[in-house]
mmCIF file of C-alpha atoms in Angstrom:
data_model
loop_
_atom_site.group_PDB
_atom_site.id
_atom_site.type_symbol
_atom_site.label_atom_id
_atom_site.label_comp_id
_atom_site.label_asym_id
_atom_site.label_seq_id
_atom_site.Cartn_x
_atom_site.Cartn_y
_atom_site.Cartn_z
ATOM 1 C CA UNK A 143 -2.545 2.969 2.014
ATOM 2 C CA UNK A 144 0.404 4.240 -0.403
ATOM 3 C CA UNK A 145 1.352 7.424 -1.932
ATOM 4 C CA UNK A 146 2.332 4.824 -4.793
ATOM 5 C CA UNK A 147 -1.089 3.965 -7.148
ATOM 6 C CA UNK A 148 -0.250 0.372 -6.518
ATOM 7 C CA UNK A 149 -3.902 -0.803 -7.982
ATOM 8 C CA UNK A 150 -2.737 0.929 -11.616
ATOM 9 C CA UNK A 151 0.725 -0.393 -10.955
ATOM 10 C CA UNK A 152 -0.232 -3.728 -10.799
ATOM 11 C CA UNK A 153 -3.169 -3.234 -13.747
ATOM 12 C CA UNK A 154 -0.214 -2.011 -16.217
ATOM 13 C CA UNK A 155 2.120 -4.579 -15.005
ATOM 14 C CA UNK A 156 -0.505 -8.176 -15.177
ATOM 15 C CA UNK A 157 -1.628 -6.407 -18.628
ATOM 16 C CA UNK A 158 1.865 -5.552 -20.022
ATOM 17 C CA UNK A 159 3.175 -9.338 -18.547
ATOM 18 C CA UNK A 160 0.772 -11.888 -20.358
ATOM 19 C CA UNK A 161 0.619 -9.790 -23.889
ATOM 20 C CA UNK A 162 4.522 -10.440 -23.851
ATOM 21 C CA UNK A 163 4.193 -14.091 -22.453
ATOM 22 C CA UNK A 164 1.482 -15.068 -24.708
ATOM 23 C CA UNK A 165 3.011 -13.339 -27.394
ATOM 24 C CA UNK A 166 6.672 -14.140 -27.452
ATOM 25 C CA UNK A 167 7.317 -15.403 -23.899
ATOM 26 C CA UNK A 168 11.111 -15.427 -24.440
ATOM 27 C CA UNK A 169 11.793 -11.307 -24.342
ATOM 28 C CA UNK A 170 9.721 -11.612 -20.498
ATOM 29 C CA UNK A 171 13.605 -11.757 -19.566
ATOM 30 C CA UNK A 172 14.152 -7.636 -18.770
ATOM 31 C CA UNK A 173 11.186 -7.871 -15.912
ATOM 32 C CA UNK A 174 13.241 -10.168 -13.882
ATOM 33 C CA UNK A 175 16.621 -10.323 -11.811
ATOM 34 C CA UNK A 176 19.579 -12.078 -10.855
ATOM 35 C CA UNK A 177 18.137 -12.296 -7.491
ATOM 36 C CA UNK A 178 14.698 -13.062 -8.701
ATOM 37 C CA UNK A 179 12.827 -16.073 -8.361
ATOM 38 C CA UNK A 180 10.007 -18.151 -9.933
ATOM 39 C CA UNK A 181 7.907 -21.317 -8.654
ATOM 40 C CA UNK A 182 6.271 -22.833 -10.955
ATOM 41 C CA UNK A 183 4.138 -25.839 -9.655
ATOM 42 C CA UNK A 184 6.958 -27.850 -7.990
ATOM 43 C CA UNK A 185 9.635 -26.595 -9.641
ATOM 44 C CA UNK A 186 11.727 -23.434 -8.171
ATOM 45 C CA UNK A 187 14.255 -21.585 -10.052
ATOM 46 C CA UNK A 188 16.117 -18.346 -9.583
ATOM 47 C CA UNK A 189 17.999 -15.607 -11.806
ATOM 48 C CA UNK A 190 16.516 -14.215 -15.105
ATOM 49 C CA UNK A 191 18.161 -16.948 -17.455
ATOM 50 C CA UNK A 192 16.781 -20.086 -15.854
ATOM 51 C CA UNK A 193 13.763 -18.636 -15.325
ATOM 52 C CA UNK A 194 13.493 -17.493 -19.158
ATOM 53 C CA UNK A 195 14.525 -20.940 -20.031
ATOM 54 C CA UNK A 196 11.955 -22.379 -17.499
ATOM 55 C CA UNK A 197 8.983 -20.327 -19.299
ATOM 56 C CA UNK A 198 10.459 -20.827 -22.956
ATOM 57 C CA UNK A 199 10.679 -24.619 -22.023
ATOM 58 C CA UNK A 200 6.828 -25.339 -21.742
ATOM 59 C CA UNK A 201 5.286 -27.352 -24.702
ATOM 60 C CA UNK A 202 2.324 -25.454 -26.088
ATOM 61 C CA UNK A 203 2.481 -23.155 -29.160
ATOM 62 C CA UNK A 204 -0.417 -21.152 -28.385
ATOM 63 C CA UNK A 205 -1.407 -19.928 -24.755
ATOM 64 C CA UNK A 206 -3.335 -17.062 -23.619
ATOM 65 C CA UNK A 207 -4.330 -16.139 -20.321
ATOM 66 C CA UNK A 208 -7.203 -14.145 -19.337
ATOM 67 C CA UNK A 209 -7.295 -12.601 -15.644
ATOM 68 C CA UNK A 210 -10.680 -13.242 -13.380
ATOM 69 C CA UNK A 211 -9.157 -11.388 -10.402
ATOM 70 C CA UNK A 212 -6.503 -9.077 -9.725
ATOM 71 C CA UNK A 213 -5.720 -7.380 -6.258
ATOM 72 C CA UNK A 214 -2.467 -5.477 -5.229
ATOM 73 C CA UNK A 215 -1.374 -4.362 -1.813
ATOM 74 C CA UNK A 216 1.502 -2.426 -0.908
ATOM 75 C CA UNK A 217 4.188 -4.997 0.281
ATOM 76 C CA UNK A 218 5.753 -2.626 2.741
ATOM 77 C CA UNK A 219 5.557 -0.094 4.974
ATOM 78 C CA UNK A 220 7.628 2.464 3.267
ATOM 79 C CA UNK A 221 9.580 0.168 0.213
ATOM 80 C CA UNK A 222 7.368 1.405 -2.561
ATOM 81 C CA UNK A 223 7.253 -2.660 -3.439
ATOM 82 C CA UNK A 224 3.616 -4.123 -4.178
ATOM 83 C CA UNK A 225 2.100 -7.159 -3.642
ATOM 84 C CA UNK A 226 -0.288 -8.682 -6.624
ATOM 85 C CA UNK A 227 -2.568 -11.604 -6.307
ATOM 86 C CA UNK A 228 -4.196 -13.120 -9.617
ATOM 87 C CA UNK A 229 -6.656 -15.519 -10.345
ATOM 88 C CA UNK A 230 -7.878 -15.992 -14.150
ATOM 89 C CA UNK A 231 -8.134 -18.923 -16.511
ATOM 90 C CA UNK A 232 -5.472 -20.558 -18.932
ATOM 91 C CA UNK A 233 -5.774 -21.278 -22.593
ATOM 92 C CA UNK A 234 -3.582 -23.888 -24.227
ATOM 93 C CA UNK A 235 -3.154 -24.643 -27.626
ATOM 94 C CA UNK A 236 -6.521 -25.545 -29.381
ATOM 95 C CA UNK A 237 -8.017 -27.025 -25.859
ATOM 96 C CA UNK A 238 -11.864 -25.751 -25.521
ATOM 97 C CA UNK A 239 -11.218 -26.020 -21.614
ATOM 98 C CA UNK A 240 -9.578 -23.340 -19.572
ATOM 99 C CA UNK A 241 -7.201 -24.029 -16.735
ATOM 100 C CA UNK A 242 -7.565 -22.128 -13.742
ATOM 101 C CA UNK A 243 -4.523 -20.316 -12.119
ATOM 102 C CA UNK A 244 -3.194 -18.447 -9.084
ATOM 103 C CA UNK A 245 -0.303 -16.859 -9.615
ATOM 104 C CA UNK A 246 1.210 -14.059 -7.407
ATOM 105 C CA UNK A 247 4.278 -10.996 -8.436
ATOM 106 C CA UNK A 248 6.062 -9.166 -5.626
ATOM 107 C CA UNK A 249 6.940 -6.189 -7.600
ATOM 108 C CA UNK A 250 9.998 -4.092 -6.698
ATOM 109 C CA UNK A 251 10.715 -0.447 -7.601
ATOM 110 C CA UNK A 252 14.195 0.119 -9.788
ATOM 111 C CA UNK A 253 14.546 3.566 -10.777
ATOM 112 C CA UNK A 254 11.715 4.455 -12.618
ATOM 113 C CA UNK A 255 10.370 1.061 -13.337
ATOM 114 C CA UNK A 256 9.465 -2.523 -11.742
ATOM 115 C CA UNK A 257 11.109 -5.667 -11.722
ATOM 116 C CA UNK A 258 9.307 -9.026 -10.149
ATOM 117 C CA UNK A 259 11.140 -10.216 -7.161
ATOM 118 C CA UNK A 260 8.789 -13.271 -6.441
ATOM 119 C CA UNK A 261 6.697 -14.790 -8.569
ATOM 120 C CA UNK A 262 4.767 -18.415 -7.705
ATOM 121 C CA UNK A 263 2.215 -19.644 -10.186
ATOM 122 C CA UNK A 264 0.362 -22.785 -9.639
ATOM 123 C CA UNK A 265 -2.509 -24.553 -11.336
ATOM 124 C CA UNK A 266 -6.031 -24.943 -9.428
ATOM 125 C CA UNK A 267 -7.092 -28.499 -10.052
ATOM 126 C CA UNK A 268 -10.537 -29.281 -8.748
ATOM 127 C CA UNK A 269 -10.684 -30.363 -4.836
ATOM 128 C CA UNK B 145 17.813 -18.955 -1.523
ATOM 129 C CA UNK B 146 17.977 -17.629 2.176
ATOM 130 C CA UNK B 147 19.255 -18.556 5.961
ATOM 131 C CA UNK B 148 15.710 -18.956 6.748
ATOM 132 C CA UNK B 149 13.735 -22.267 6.218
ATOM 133 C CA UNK B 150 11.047 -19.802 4.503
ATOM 134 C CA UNK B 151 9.249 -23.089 3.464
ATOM 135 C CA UNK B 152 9.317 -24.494 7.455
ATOM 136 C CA UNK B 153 8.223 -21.225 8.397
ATOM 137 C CA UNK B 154 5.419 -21.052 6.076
ATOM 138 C CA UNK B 155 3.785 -24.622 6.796
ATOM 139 C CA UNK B 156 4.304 -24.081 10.228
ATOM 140 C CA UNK B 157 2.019 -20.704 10.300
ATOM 141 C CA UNK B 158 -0.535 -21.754 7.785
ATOM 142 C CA UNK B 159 -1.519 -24.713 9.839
ATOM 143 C CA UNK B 160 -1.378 -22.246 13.074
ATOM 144 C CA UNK B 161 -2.955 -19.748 11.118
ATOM 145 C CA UNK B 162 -6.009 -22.219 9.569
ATOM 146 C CA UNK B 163 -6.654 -24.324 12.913
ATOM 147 C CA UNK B 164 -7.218 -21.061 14.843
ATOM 148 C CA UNK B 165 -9.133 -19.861 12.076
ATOM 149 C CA UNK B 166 -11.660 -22.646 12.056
ATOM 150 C CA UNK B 167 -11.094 -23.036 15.600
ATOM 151 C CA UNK B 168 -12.395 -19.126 16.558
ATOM 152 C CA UNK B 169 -11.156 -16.495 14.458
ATOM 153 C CA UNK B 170 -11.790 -13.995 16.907
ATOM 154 C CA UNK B 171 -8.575 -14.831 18.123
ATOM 155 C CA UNK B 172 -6.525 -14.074 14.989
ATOM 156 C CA UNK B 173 -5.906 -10.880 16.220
ATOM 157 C CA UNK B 174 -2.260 -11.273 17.424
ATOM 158 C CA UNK B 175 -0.975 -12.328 13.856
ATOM 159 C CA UNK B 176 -1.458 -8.939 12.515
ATOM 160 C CA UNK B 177 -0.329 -5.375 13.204
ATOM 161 C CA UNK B 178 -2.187 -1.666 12.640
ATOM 162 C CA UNK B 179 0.228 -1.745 9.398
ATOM 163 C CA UNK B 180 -1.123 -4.916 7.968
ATOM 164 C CA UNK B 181 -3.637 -5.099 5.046
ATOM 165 C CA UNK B 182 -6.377 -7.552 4.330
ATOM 166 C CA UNK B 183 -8.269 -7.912 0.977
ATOM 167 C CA UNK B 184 -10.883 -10.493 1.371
ATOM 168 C CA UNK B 185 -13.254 -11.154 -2.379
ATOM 169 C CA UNK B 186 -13.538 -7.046 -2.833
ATOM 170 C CA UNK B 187 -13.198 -5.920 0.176
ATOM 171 C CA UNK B 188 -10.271 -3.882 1.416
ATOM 172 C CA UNK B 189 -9.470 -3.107 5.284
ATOM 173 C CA UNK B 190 -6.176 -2.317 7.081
ATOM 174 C CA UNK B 191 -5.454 -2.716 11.059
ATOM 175 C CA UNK B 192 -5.970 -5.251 13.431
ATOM 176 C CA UNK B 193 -9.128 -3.749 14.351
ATOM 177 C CA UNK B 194 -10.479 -3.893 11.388
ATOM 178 C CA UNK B 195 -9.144 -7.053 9.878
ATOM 179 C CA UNK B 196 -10.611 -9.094 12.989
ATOM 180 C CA UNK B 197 -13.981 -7.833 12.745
ATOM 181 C CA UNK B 198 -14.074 -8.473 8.802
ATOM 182 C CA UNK B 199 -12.814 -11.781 9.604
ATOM 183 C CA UNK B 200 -15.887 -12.339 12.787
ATOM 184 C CA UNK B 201 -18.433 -10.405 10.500
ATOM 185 C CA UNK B 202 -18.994 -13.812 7.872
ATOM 186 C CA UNK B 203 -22.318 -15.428 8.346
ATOM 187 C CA UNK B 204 -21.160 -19.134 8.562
ATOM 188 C CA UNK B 205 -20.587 -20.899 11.665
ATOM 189 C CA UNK B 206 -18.307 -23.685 10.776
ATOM 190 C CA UNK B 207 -15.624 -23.864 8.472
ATOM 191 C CA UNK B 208 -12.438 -25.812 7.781
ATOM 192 C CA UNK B 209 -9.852 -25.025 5.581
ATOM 193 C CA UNK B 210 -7.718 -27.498 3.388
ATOM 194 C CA UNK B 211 -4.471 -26.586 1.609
ATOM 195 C CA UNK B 212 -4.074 -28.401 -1.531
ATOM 196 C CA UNK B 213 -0.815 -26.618 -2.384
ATOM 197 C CA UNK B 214 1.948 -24.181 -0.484
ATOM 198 C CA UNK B 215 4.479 -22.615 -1.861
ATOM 199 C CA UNK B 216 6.868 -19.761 -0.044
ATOM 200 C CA UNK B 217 9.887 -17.455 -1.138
ATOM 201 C CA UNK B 218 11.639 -14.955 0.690
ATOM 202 C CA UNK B 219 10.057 -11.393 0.135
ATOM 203 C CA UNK B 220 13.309 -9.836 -0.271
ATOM 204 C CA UNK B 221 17.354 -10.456 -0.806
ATOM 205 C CA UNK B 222 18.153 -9.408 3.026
ATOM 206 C CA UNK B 223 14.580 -8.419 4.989
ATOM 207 C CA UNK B 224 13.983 -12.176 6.975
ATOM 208 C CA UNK B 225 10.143 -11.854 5.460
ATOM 209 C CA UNK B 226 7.893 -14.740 3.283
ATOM 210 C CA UNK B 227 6.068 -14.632 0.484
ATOM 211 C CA UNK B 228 3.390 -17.646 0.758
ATOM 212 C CA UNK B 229 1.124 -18.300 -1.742
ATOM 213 C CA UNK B 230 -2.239 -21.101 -0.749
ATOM 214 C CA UNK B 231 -4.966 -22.979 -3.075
ATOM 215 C CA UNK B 232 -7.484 -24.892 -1.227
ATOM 216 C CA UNK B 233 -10.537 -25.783 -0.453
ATOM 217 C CA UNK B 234 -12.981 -24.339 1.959
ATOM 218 C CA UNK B 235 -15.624 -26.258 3.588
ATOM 219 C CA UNK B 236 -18.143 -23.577 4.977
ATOM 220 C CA UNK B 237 -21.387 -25.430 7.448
ATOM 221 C CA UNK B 238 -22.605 -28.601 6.245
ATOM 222 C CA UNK B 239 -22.564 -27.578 2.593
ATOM 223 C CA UNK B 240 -21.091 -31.229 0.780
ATOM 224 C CA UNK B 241 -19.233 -29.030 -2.256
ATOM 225 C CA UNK B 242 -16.134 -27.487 -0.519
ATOM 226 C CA UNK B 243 -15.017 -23.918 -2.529
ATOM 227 C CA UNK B 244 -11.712 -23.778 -4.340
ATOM 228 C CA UNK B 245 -9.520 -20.736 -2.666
ATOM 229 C CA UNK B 246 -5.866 -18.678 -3.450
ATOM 230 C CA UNK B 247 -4.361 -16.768 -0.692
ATOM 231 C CA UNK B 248 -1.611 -14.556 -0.246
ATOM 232 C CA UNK B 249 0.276 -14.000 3.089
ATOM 233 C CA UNK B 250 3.325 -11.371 3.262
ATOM 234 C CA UNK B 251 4.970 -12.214 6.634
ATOM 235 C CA UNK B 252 7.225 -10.150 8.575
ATOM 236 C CA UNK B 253 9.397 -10.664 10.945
ATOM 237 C CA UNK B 254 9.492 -8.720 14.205
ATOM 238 C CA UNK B 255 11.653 -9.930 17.293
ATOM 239 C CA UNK B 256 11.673 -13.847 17.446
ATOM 240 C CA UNK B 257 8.041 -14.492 15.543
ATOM 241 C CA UNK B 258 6.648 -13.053 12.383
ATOM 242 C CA UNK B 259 3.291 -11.253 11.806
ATOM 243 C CA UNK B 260 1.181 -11.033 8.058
ATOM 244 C CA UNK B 261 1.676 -7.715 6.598
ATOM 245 C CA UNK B 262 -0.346 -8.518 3.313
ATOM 246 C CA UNK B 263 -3.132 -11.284 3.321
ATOM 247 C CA UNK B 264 -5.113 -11.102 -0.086
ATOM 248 C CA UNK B 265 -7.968 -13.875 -0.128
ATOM 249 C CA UNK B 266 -10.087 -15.348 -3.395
ATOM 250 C CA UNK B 267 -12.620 -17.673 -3.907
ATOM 251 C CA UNK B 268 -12.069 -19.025 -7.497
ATOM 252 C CA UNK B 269 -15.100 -19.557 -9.159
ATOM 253 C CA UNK B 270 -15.502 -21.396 -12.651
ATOM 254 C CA UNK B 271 -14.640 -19.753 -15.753
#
């Protein structure tokens, strides 16, 4: 669909993204923008220092996620932007119980790297 | 963020989008272009060809979608096009337990109305 391996792309990206934000969330700040912008649940924020101060200002100590499904697209005809959809499961503190999650990146190209345009997170509570 | 009510325009086509599709998705043709891509569970197609027969091919005869949450950006500084991000529930024949869903439409615009570029579709199953 792309001469760009968006599938790898979006692999390196998801991978390289929740080692830093379960590590030390507050250095995620170089992978966003001034134009960027982040929903998280109800709240919507834009530019790379409120959304860094959005992510450092949750409560847990501990959090890992672990991915269930990812799946990339290219996001435009000819922009060389990609598209990623994940689904995977949230771990909080010493809680036994996962959360579910959807979250979803649009990726834009910047030289030789990516920076995330979009991204909209949002807890899956059961129906 | 943008001159566009993004978040209008995205309620307004995911309740087109959803009655038609539960209505007869045969006719769900019209929202997408040769350029669009579909990834439905792990299955990848591209076209309007293509993406209506995946979408006629599924076994069940009745469905009905319902969005728990919506959330929509715009896809980029200056392009016009929305990022919209779904979790729901899908109610498939006269099964009682509805499945929990994310979905991802990319819409464009093109002349006065907007068609989806990307549409990435997962069932989220327990951890």
């Amino acid at each position: 669909m792309s001469a760009v391996d968006f599938s790898a792309l979006a692999e390196q990206f998801t991978t390289f993204y929740y080692q830093q934000f379960d590590q030390d969330r507050s250095q995620l700040g170089n992978l966003y923008r001034d134009s960027s912008m982040l929903t998280f649940e109800t709240t919507q924020v834009q530019g790379t220092k409120d959304i860094v101060e959005k992510l450092v200002s949750f409560p847990f100590q501990k959090v890992a996620h672990r991915i269930s499904t990812l799946d990339a697209q290219p996001g435009s005809p000819n922009g060389g932007d990609v598209i990623v959809m994940v689904t995977g499961d949230l771990l909080i503190d010493e809680e036994q119980n996962p959360q579910r999650y959807s979250q979803v990146f649009h990726l834009m190209p910047d030289g030789a790297s990516y920076y995330v345009f979009n991204d909209i997170f949002r807890l899956n509570y059961s129906g």
